[in-house]
mmCIF file with all atom_site columns, C-alpha atoms in Angstrom:
data_model
loop_
_atom_site.group_PDB
_atom_site.id
_atom_site.type_symbol
_atom_site.label_atom_id
_atom_site.label_alt_id
_atom_site.label_comp_id
_atom_site.label_asym_id
_atom_site.label_entity_id
_atom_site.label_seq_id
_atom_site.pdbx_PDB_ins_code
_atom_site.Cartn_x
_atom_site.Cartn_y
_atom_site.Cartn_z
_atom_site.occupancy
_atom_site.B_iso_or_equiv
_atom_site.pdbx_formal_charge
_atom_site.auth_seq_id
_atom_site.auth_comp_id
_atom_site.auth_asym_id
_atom_site.auth_atom_id
_atom_site.pdbx_PDB_model_num
ATOM 1   C CA . UNK A 1 1   ? -2.361  0.391  16.862  1.00 0.00 ? 209 UNK A CA 1
ATOM 2   C CA . UNK A 1 2   ? -3.631  2.320  13.834  1.00 0.00 ? 210 UNK A CA 1
ATOM 3   C CA . UNK A 1 3   ? -7.059  3.935  13.733  1.00 0.00 ? 211 UNK A CA 1
ATOM 4   C CA . UNK A 1 4   ? -10.016 1.519  14.060  1.00 0.00 ? 212 UNK A CA 1
ATOM 5   C CA . UNK A 1 5   ? -11.429 -0.228 10.971  1.00 0.00 ? 213 UNK A CA 1
ATOM 6   C CA . UNK A 1 6   ? -14.953 1.124  11.623  1.00 0.00 ? 214 UNK A CA 1
ATOM 7   C CA . UNK A 1 7   ? -13.557 4.619  11.130  1.00 0.00 ? 215 UNK A CA 1
ATOM 8   C CA . UNK A 1 8   ? -11.965 3.501  7.868   1.00 0.00 ? 216 UNK A CA 1
ATOM 9   C CA . UNK A 1 9   ? -15.331 2.177  6.674   1.00 0.00 ? 217 UNK A CA 1
ATOM 10  C CA . UNK A 1 10  ? -17.011 5.456  7.653   1.00 0.00 ? 218 UNK A CA 1
ATOM 11  C CA . UNK A 1 11  ? -14.350 7.466  5.834   1.00 0.00 ? 219 UNK A CA 1
ATOM 12  C CA . UNK A 1 12  ? -14.697 5.263  2.762   1.00 0.00 ? 220 UNK A CA 1
ATOM 13  C CA . UNK A 1 13  ? -18.436 5.850  2.574   1.00 0.00 ? 221 UNK A CA 1
ATOM 14  C CA . UNK A 1 14  ? -18.701 9.448  3.810   1.00 0.00 ? 222 UNK A CA 1
ATOM 15  C CA . UNK A 1 15  ? -15.515 11.469 4.282   1.00 0.00 ? 223 UNK A CA 1
ATOM 16  C CA . UNK A 1 16  ? -13.727 10.291 1.119   1.00 0.00 ? 224 UNK A CA 1
ATOM 17  C CA . UNK A 1 17  ? -16.740 11.236 -0.998  1.00 0.00 ? 225 UNK A CA 1
ATOM 18  C CA . UNK A 1 18  ? -16.542 14.779 0.365   1.00 0.00 ? 226 UNK A CA 1
ATOM 19  C CA . UNK A 1 19  ? -12.736 15.115 0.413   1.00 0.00 ? 227 UNK A CA 1
ATOM 20  C CA . UNK A 1 20  ? -12.105 13.179 -2.794  1.00 0.00 ? 228 UNK A CA 1
ATOM 21  C CA . UNK A 1 21  ? -12.780 16.035 -5.210  1.00 0.00 ? 229 UNK A CA 1
ATOM 22  C CA . UNK A 1 22  ? -10.740 18.454 -3.050  1.00 0.00 ? 230 UNK A CA 1
ATOM 23  C CA . UNK A 1 23  ? -7.828  16.176 -2.128  1.00 0.00 ? 231 UNK A CA 1
ATOM 24  C CA . UNK A 1 24  ? -6.067  16.517 -5.453  1.00 0.00 ? 232 UNK A CA 1
ATOM 25  C CA . UNK A 1 25  ? -6.069  20.306 -5.113  1.00 0.00 ? 233 UNK A CA 1
ATOM 26  C CA . UNK A 1 26  ? -5.099  20.930 -1.493  1.00 0.00 ? 234 UNK A CA 1
ATOM 27  C CA . UNK A 1 27  ? -1.440  21.269 -0.431  1.00 0.00 ? 235 UNK A CA 1
ATOM 28  C CA . UNK A 1 28  ? -0.172  18.111 1.263   1.00 0.00 ? 236 UNK A CA 1
ATOM 29  C CA . UNK A 1 29  ? -3.068  16.058 -0.045  1.00 0.00 ? 237 UNK A CA 1
ATOM 30  C CA . UNK A 1 30  ? -3.344  13.864 -3.088  1.00 0.00 ? 238 UNK A CA 1
ATOM 31  C CA . UNK A 1 31  ? -5.297  11.032 -4.614  1.00 0.00 ? 239 UNK A CA 1
ATOM 32  C CA . UNK A 1 32  ? -3.864  7.540  -5.033  1.00 0.00 ? 240 UNK A CA 1
ATOM 33  C CA . UNK A 1 33  ? -5.310  6.003  -8.208  1.00 0.00 ? 241 UNK A CA 1
ATOM 34  C CA . UNK A 1 34  ? -5.024  2.242  -7.954  1.00 0.00 ? 242 UNK A CA 1
ATOM 35  C CA . UNK A 1 35  ? -6.437  -0.874 -9.544  1.00 0.00 ? 243 UNK A CA 1
ATOM 36  C CA . UNK A 1 36  ? -8.313  -3.572 -7.631  1.00 0.00 ? 244 UNK A CA 1
ATOM 37  C CA . UNK A 1 37  ? -6.499  -6.889 -7.339  1.00 0.00 ? 245 UNK A CA 1
ATOM 38  C CA . UNK A 1 38  ? -9.552  -9.015 -8.105  1.00 0.00 ? 246 UNK A CA 1
ATOM 39  C CA . UNK A 1 39  ? -11.949 -6.626 -9.856  1.00 0.00 ? 247 UNK A CA 1
ATOM 40  C CA . UNK A 1 40  ? -9.400  -4.685 -11.951 1.00 0.00 ? 248 UNK A CA 1
ATOM 41  C CA . UNK A 1 41  ? -11.639 -1.716 -11.175 1.00 0.00 ? 249 UNK A CA 1
ATOM 42  C CA . UNK A 1 42  ? -9.978  1.681  -10.762 1.00 0.00 ? 250 UNK A CA 1
ATOM 43  C CA . UNK A 1 43  ? -10.221 3.259  -7.304  1.00 0.00 ? 251 UNK A CA 1
ATOM 44  C CA . UNK A 1 44  ? -9.333  6.723  -6.012  1.00 0.00 ? 252 UNK A CA 1
ATOM 45  C CA . UNK A 1 45  ? -8.198  7.115  -2.414  1.00 0.00 ? 253 UNK A CA 1
ATOM 46  C CA . UNK A 1 46  ? -7.498  10.561 -0.891  1.00 0.00 ? 254 UNK A CA 1
ATOM 47  C CA . UNK A 1 47  ? -4.380  10.679 1.301   1.00 0.00 ? 255 UNK A CA 1
ATOM 48  C CA . UNK A 1 48  ? -2.045  13.088 3.041   1.00 0.00 ? 256 UNK A CA 1
ATOM 49  C CA . UNK A 1 49  ? 1.486   12.813 1.695   1.00 0.00 ? 257 UNK A CA 1
ATOM 50  C CA . UNK A 1 50  ? 4.996   14.124 2.222   1.00 0.00 ? 258 UNK A CA 1
ATOM 51  C CA . UNK A 1 51  ? 7.490   14.537 -0.580  1.00 0.00 ? 259 UNK A CA 1
ATOM 52  C CA . UNK A 1 52  ? 11.194  13.798 -0.160  1.00 0.00 ? 260 UNK A CA 1
ATOM 53  C CA . UNK A 1 53  ? 12.976  14.508 -3.443  1.00 0.00 ? 261 UNK A CA 1
ATOM 54  C CA . UNK A 1 54  ? 11.798  11.820 -5.864  1.00 0.00 ? 262 UNK A CA 1
ATOM 55  C CA . UNK A 1 55  ? 9.884   9.920  -3.160  1.00 0.00 ? 263 UNK A CA 1
ATOM 56  C CA . UNK A 1 56  ? 6.376   10.200 -1.761  1.00 0.00 ? 264 UNK A CA 1
ATOM 57  C CA . UNK A 1 57  ? 5.669   9.045  1.806   1.00 0.00 ? 265 UNK A CA 1
ATOM 58  C CA . UNK A 1 58  ? 2.107   8.307  2.913   1.00 0.00 ? 266 UNK A CA 1
ATOM 59  C CA . UNK A 1 59  ? 1.208   7.666  6.563   1.00 0.00 ? 267 UNK A CA 1
ATOM 60  C CA . UNK A 1 60  ? -0.897  4.507  6.810   1.00 0.00 ? 268 UNK A CA 1
ATOM 61  C CA . UNK A 1 61  ? -3.368  5.705  9.419   1.00 0.00 ? 269 UNK A CA 1
ATOM 62  C CA . UNK A 1 62  ? -5.440  2.511  9.032   1.00 0.00 ? 270 UNK A CA 1
ATOM 63  C CA . UNK A 1 63  ? -2.417  0.225  8.822   1.00 0.00 ? 271 UNK A CA 1
ATOM 64  C CA . UNK A 1 64  ? -0.669  -1.648 6.014   1.00 0.00 ? 272 UNK A CA 1
ATOM 65  C CA . UNK A 1 65  ? -3.548  -4.114 5.564   1.00 0.00 ? 273 UNK A CA 1
ATOM 66  C CA . UNK A 1 66  ? -5.827  -1.495 3.977   1.00 0.00 ? 274 UNK A CA 1
ATOM 67  C CA . UNK A 1 67  ? -7.166  -2.622 0.606   1.00 0.00 ? 275 UNK A CA 1
ATOM 68  C CA . UNK A 1 68  ? -5.717  0.330  -1.290  1.00 0.00 ? 276 UNK A CA 1
ATOM 69  C CA . UNK A 1 69  ? -2.245  -0.371 0.130   1.00 0.00 ? 277 UNK A CA 1
ATOM 70  C CA . UNK A 1 70  ? -2.506  -4.041 -0.848  1.00 0.00 ? 278 UNK A CA 1
ATOM 71  C CA . UNK A 1 71  ? -3.602  -3.021 -4.360  1.00 0.00 ? 279 UNK A CA 1
ATOM 72  C CA . UNK A 1 72  ? -0.629  -0.686 -4.794  1.00 0.00 ? 280 UNK A CA 1
ATOM 73  C CA . UNK A 1 73  ? 1.803   -3.335 -3.518  1.00 0.00 ? 281 UNK A CA 1
ATOM 74  C CA . UNK A 1 74  ? 0.308   -6.053 -5.744  1.00 0.00 ? 282 UNK A CA 1
ATOM 75  C CA . UNK A 1 75  ? 0.538   -3.880 -8.873  1.00 0.00 ? 283 UNK A CA 1
ATOM 76  C CA . UNK A 1 76  ? 3.965   -2.463 -8.055  1.00 0.00 ? 284 UNK A CA 1
ATOM 77  C CA . UNK A 1 77  ? 2.771   1.130  -8.096  1.00 0.00 ? 285 UNK A CA 1
ATOM 78  C CA . UNK A 1 78  ? -0.050  3.531  -8.871  1.00 0.00 ? 286 UNK A CA 1
ATOM 79  C CA . UNK A 1 79  ? -0.831  6.930  -10.283 1.00 0.00 ? 287 UNK A CA 1
ATOM 80  C CA . UNK A 1 80  ? -0.988  9.919  -7.977  1.00 0.00 ? 288 UNK A CA 1
ATOM 81  C CA . UNK A 1 81  ? -2.755  13.258 -8.467  1.00 0.00 ? 289 UNK A CA 1
ATOM 82  C CA . UNK A 1 82  ? -1.894  16.382 -6.553  1.00 0.00 ? 290 UNK A CA 1
ATOM 83  C CA . UNK A 1 83  ? -2.438  20.076 -7.281  1.00 0.00 ? 291 UNK A CA 1
ATOM 84  C CA . UNK A 1 84  ? -3.395  19.508 -10.908 1.00 0.00 ? 292 UNK A CA 1
ATOM 85  C CA . UNK A 1 85  ? -0.483  17.184 -11.726 1.00 0.00 ? 293 UNK A CA 1
ATOM 86  C CA . UNK A 1 86  ? -0.422  13.419 -12.166 1.00 0.00 ? 294 UNK A CA 1
ATOM 87  C CA . UNK A 1 87  ? 2.609   11.291 -11.340 1.00 0.00 ? 295 UNK A CA 1
ATOM 88  C CA . UNK A 1 88  ? 3.259   7.604  -11.825 1.00 0.00 ? 296 UNK A CA 1
ATOM 89  C CA . UNK A 1 89  ? 4.628   6.065  -8.618  1.00 0.00 ? 297 UNK A CA 1
ATOM 90  C CA . UNK A 1 90  ? 6.633   2.832  -8.543  1.00 0.00 ? 298 UNK A CA 1
ATOM 91  C CA . UNK A 1 91  ? 8.662   0.698  -6.144  1.00 0.00 ? 299 UNK A CA 1
ATOM 92  C CA . UNK A 1 92  ? 6.177   0.723  -3.262  1.00 0.00 ? 300 UNK A CA 1
ATOM 93  C CA . UNK A 1 93  ? 7.823   -0.133 0.036   1.00 0.00 ? 301 UNK A CA 1
ATOM 94  C CA . UNK A 1 94  ? 6.271   -0.575 3.460   1.00 0.00 ? 302 UNK A CA 1
ATOM 95  C CA . UNK A 1 95  ? 8.190   1.119  6.243   1.00 0.00 ? 303 UNK A CA 1
ATOM 96  C CA . UNK A 1 96  ? 7.665   0.651  9.966   1.00 0.00 ? 304 UNK A CA 1
ATOM 97  C CA . UNK A 1 97  ? 9.212   3.618  11.785  1.00 0.00 ? 305 UNK A CA 1
ATOM 98  C CA . UNK A 1 98  ? 8.121   4.285  15.354  1.00 0.00 ? 306 UNK A CA 1
ATOM 99  C CA . UNK A 1 99  ? 10.166  7.508  15.346  1.00 0.00 ? 307 UNK A CA 1
ATOM 100 C CA . UNK A 1 100 ? 8.312   8.750  12.239  1.00 0.00 ? 308 UNK A CA 1
ATOM 101 C CA . UNK A 1 101 ? 11.620  10.207 11.056  1.00 0.00 ? 309 UNK A CA 1
ATOM 102 C CA . UNK A 1 102 ? 10.501  10.903 7.475   1.00 0.00 ? 310 UNK A CA 1
ATOM 103 C CA . UNK A 1 103 ? 7.830   13.397 8.575   1.00 0.00 ? 311 UNK A CA 1
ATOM 104 C CA . UNK A 1 104 ? 7.799   17.012 9.790   1.00 0.00 ? 312 UNK A CA 1
ATOM 105 C CA . UNK A 1 105 ? 7.935   17.479 13.588  1.00 0.00 ? 313 UNK A CA 1
ATOM 106 C CA . UNK A 1 106 ? 4.297   18.540 14.033  1.00 0.00 ? 314 UNK A CA 1
ATOM 107 C CA . UNK A 1 107 ? 3.032   15.598 11.970  1.00 0.00 ? 315 UNK A CA 1
ATOM 108 C CA . UNK A 1 108 ? 5.339   13.249 13.914  1.00 0.00 ? 316 UNK A CA 1
ATOM 109 C CA . UNK A 1 109 ? 3.738   14.428 17.152  1.00 0.00 ? 317 UNK A CA 1
ATOM 110 C CA . UNK A 1 110 ? 0.148   14.008 15.911  1.00 0.00 ? 318 UNK A CA 1
ATOM 111 C CA . UNK A 1 111 ? 0.804   10.566 14.418  1.00 0.00 ? 319 UNK A CA 1
ATOM 112 C CA . UNK A 1 112 ? 2.592   9.617  17.635  1.00 0.00 ? 320 UNK A CA 1
ATOM 113 C CA . UNK A 1 113 ? -0.585  10.389 19.589  1.00 0.00 ? 321 UNK A CA 1
ATOM 114 C CA . UNK A 1 114 ? -2.517  8.188  17.125  1.00 0.00 ? 322 UNK A CA 1
ATOM 115 C CA . UNK A 1 115 ? 0.194   5.501  17.384  1.00 0.00 ? 323 UNK A CA 1
ATOM 116 C CA . UNK A 1 116 ? 0.725   5.449  13.603  1.00 0.00 ? 324 UNK A CA 1
ATOM 117 C CA . UNK A 1 117 ? 4.099   3.937  12.722  1.00 0.00 ? 325 UNK A CA 1
ATOM 118 C CA . UNK A 1 118 ? 3.528   2.423  9.264   1.00 0.00 ? 326 UNK A CA 1
ATOM 119 C CA . UNK A 1 119 ? 4.167   4.238  6.006   1.00 0.00 ? 327 UNK A CA 1
ATOM 120 C CA . UNK A 1 120 ? 4.149   3.574  2.297   1.00 0.00 ? 328 UNK A CA 1
ATOM 121 C CA . UNK A 1 121 ? 7.065   5.009  0.377   1.00 0.00 ? 329 UNK A CA 1
ATOM 122 C CA . UNK A 1 122 ? 6.940   5.216  -3.414  1.00 0.00 ? 330 UNK A CA 1
ATOM 123 C CA . UNK A 1 123 ? 9.301   6.584  -6.068  1.00 0.00 ? 331 UNK A CA 1
ATOM 124 C CA . UNK A 1 124 ? 8.152   9.158  -8.611  1.00 0.00 ? 332 UNK A CA 1
ATOM 125 C CA . UNK A 1 125 ? 8.797   7.653  -12.015 1.00 0.00 ? 333 UNK A CA 1
ATOM 126 C CA . UNK A 1 126 ? 9.437   10.004 -14.942 1.00 0.00 ? 334 UNK A CA 1
#
């Protein structure tokens, strides 16, 4: 079971506002820039990510039903900022992997304790 929804709401209102400006500058962190499905409003969601060649993998600590994940899936991609660079990401794909095989060993162990097994994989486009 991913982290509880109340924690996601807290992070949305408090933690993301603090981390948001820093997330695009810190190693291993980035900002997913996505468009709302109904509002067409642009949103910015800070995430931890792991790069594998031309792919980005994001652990879905609140599960695949999070609004930002649904927005990215509905639009077929998003923009992504990290360390002063912006990438366009396409071909979003949900992955359920209880072994967490796409992640470094230490991260696998921590996410195992949190019982996080869902990930979003995207391809860096151009």
